[in-house]
Coordinates of C-alpha atoms in Angstrom, one line a residue:
X61 CA 25.7 126.5 5.9
X62 CA 22.3 126.9 5.0
X63 CA 19.0 127.0 7.3
X64 CA 16.2 124.7 6.2
X65 CA 12.6 124.9 7.6
X66 CA 11.6 121.3 8.2
X67 CA 8.2 120.7 9.5
X68 CA 6.5 117.6 10.1
X69 CA 3.3 118.7 9.1
X70 CA 3.5 118.1 5.8
X71 CA 3.5 113.9 6.9
X72 CA 0.4 114.9 8.4
X73 CA -1.7 113.8 5.1
X74 CA -5.2 110.8 4.1
X75 CA -4.3 106.9 4.6
X76 CA -0.6 108.4 7.1
X77 CA 0.7 105.4 9.1
X78 CA 3.2 107.7 11.8
X79 CA 5.3 106.5 14.9
X80 CA 7.3 108.1 16.9
X81 CA 6.5 112.3 16.0
X82 CA 6.5 114.9 17.8
X83 CA 4.5 118.1 17.4
X84 CA 5.3 121.3 19.0
X85 CA 2.3 122.9 18.0
X86 CA 0.0 122.2 15.5
X87 CA -2.6 124.3 13.4
X88 CA -4.8 122.3 10.9
X89 CA -7.5 123.9 9.1
X90 CA -10.3 122.4 6.5
X91 CA -7.3 118.8 6.2
X92 CA -8.8 115.5 5.2
X93 CA -7.0 113.1 7.1
X94 CA -9.1 110.1 6.7
X95 CA -7.9 106.1 7.7
X96 CA -4.8 108.6 9.4
X97 CA -2.6 106.6 12.3
X98 CA -0.9 108.1 14.9
X99 CA 0.8 106.2 17.0
X100 CA 3.4 107.0 20.1
X101 CA 4.0 110.4 19.2
X102 CA 3.3 113.8 20.8
X103 CA 0.9 116.6 19.8
X104 CA 1.7 119.8 22.8
X105 CA -0.5 122.5 21.5
X106 CA -2.6 123.9 18.8
X107 CA -6.0 124.9 16.8
X108 CA -7.2 122.2 14.9
X109 CA -10.5 123.7 12.8
X110 CA -12.4 120.9 10.8
X111 CA -9.7 118.8 10.7
X112 CA -11.8 114.7 9.5
X113 CA -10.1 111.9 11.3
X114 CA -12.5 109.7 9.6
X115 CA -11.6 106.2 10.7
X116 CA -8.8 107.5 11.8
X117 CA -6.5 105.8 14.5
X118 CA -4.3 107.2 17.3
X119 CA -2.3 104.1 20.0
X120 CA -0.1 105.6 22.9
X121 CA -0.3 109.1 21.2
X122 CA -0.5 112.4 24.2
X123 CA -2.7 115.6 22.9
X124 CA -2.0 118.9 25.4
X125 CA -3.6 122.0 24.8
X126 CA -4.8 121.5 21.5
X127 CA -8.6 122.8 20.6
X128 CA -10.4 120.7 18.1
X129 CA -13.2 122.6 16.6
X130 CA -15.9 121.0 14.4
X131 CA -13.7 117.7 14.2
X132 CA -14.6 114.4 12.5
X133 CA -13.0 111.4 14.6
X134 CA -16.1 108.9 13.8
X135 CA -15.2 105.5 13.7
X136 CA -11.6 105.8 15.2
X137 CA -9.7 104.1 17.0
X138 CA -8.5 106.4 20.1
X139 CA -6.3 103.9 22.6
X140 CA -4.0 104.2 25.7
X141 CA -4.2 108.3 24.4
X142 CA -3.3 110.6 26.8
X143 CA -5.1 114.4 27.0
X144 CA -4.6 116.8 28.5
X145 CA -6.1 120.7 28.9
X146 CA -7.6 120.3 25.4
X147 CA -11.2 121.4 24.6
X148 CA -13.7 119.5 21.3
X149 CA -15.9 122.1 20.8
X150 CA -18.8 120.1 18.6
X151 CA -16.4 117.7 17.6
X152 CA -17.9 113.8 16.4
X153 CA -16.7 111.2 17.6
X154 CA -19.5 109.0 17.0
X155 CA -19.0 104.5 16.0
X156 CA -16.0 105.6 17.6
X157 CA -13.6 103.4 20.1
X158 CA -11.8 104.6 23.1
X159 CA -9.9 102.3 25.3
X160 CA -7.8 103.0 28.5
X161 CA -7.5 106.3 28.0
X162 CA -7.1 109.1 30.6
X163 CA -9.0 112.5 29.6
X164 CA -7.2 116.3 32.3
X165 CA -9.0 118.9 32.8
X166 CA -11.0 118.9 29.3
X167 CA -13.4 120.4 27.7
X168 CA -16.2 118.8 25.7
X169 CA -18.6 120.9 24.6
X170 CA -21.6 119.9 21.5
X171 CA -19.3 116.7 21.1
X172 CA -21.3 114.0 19.9
X173 CA -20.8 110.7 21.2
X174 CA -23.4 109.1 19.2
X175 CA -23.0 104.4 19.5
X176 CA -19.3 105.2 20.6
X177 CA -17.2 102.3 22.7
X178 CA -15.8 103.5 25.6
X179 CA -13.8 101.4 28.2
X180 CA -11.0 101.8 30.7
X181 CA -11.1 105.9 30.3
X182 CA -10.9 108.5 33.3
X183 CA -11.9 111.8 33.5
X184 CA -10.9 114.2 35.9
X185 CA -11.2 118.0 36.4
X186 CA -13.1 117.4 32.8
X187 CA -15.9 119.7 31.7
X188 CA -19.2 118.3 29.4
X189 CA -21.9 120.4 28.3
X190 CA -24.2 120.1 25.8
X191 CA -22.7 116.6 25.1
X192 CA -24.5 114.4 23.1
X193 CA -24.6 110.6 23.9
X194 CA -27.2 107.8 22.3
X195 CA -26.6 104.5 21.4
X196 CA -23.3 103.7 23.4
X197 CA -22.1 101.9 25.2
X198 CA -19.7 102.9 28.8
X199 CA -17.8 100.6 30.9
X200 CA -15.7 100.6 33.7
X201 CA -14.8 104.4 33.1
X202 CA -13.5 106.8 36.3
X203 CA -15.4 110.3 36.8
X204 CA -13.8 112.7 39.2
X205 CA -14.1 115.9 39.6
X206 CA -16.1 116.1 35.8
X207 CA -19.1 118.6 35.2
X208 CA -22.8 117.3 32.9
X209 CA -24.7 119.4 32.0
X210 CA -27.1 119.4 29.1
X211 CA -26.5 116.1 28.2
X212 CA -28.9 114.6 25.8
X213 CA -30.0 110.8 25.4

């Protein structure tokens, strides 16, 4: 019997609609994943460098141990996601909608939150540094044991 290396990373293309996918280790660089829909899925570790998620949708998806570096999450919809031990370095969330989500032990360094809607989210033990917030709406969010420094409004 021949062994086959089957990876679901080849499913990640611009405009993909993916449900119930598990990515044990996801490594992507300079990839265009505009209009991606990732629903009820999990990314269990990884490094994403300069990945464009413009107008993407993440619903009921779990991210754990993932670093997002110079990624574009503009106009994305992040609803009911669980994010644990992730870092967002120079990641742009402009015009994104983030709701009913939980972020635990995450670092936002140089993240841009311009014109976002952030509603009913929990941030626990998170660090925000050089964080840019402008023309955004924050409603019913909880920040527990978070460190916020050098934030620009």
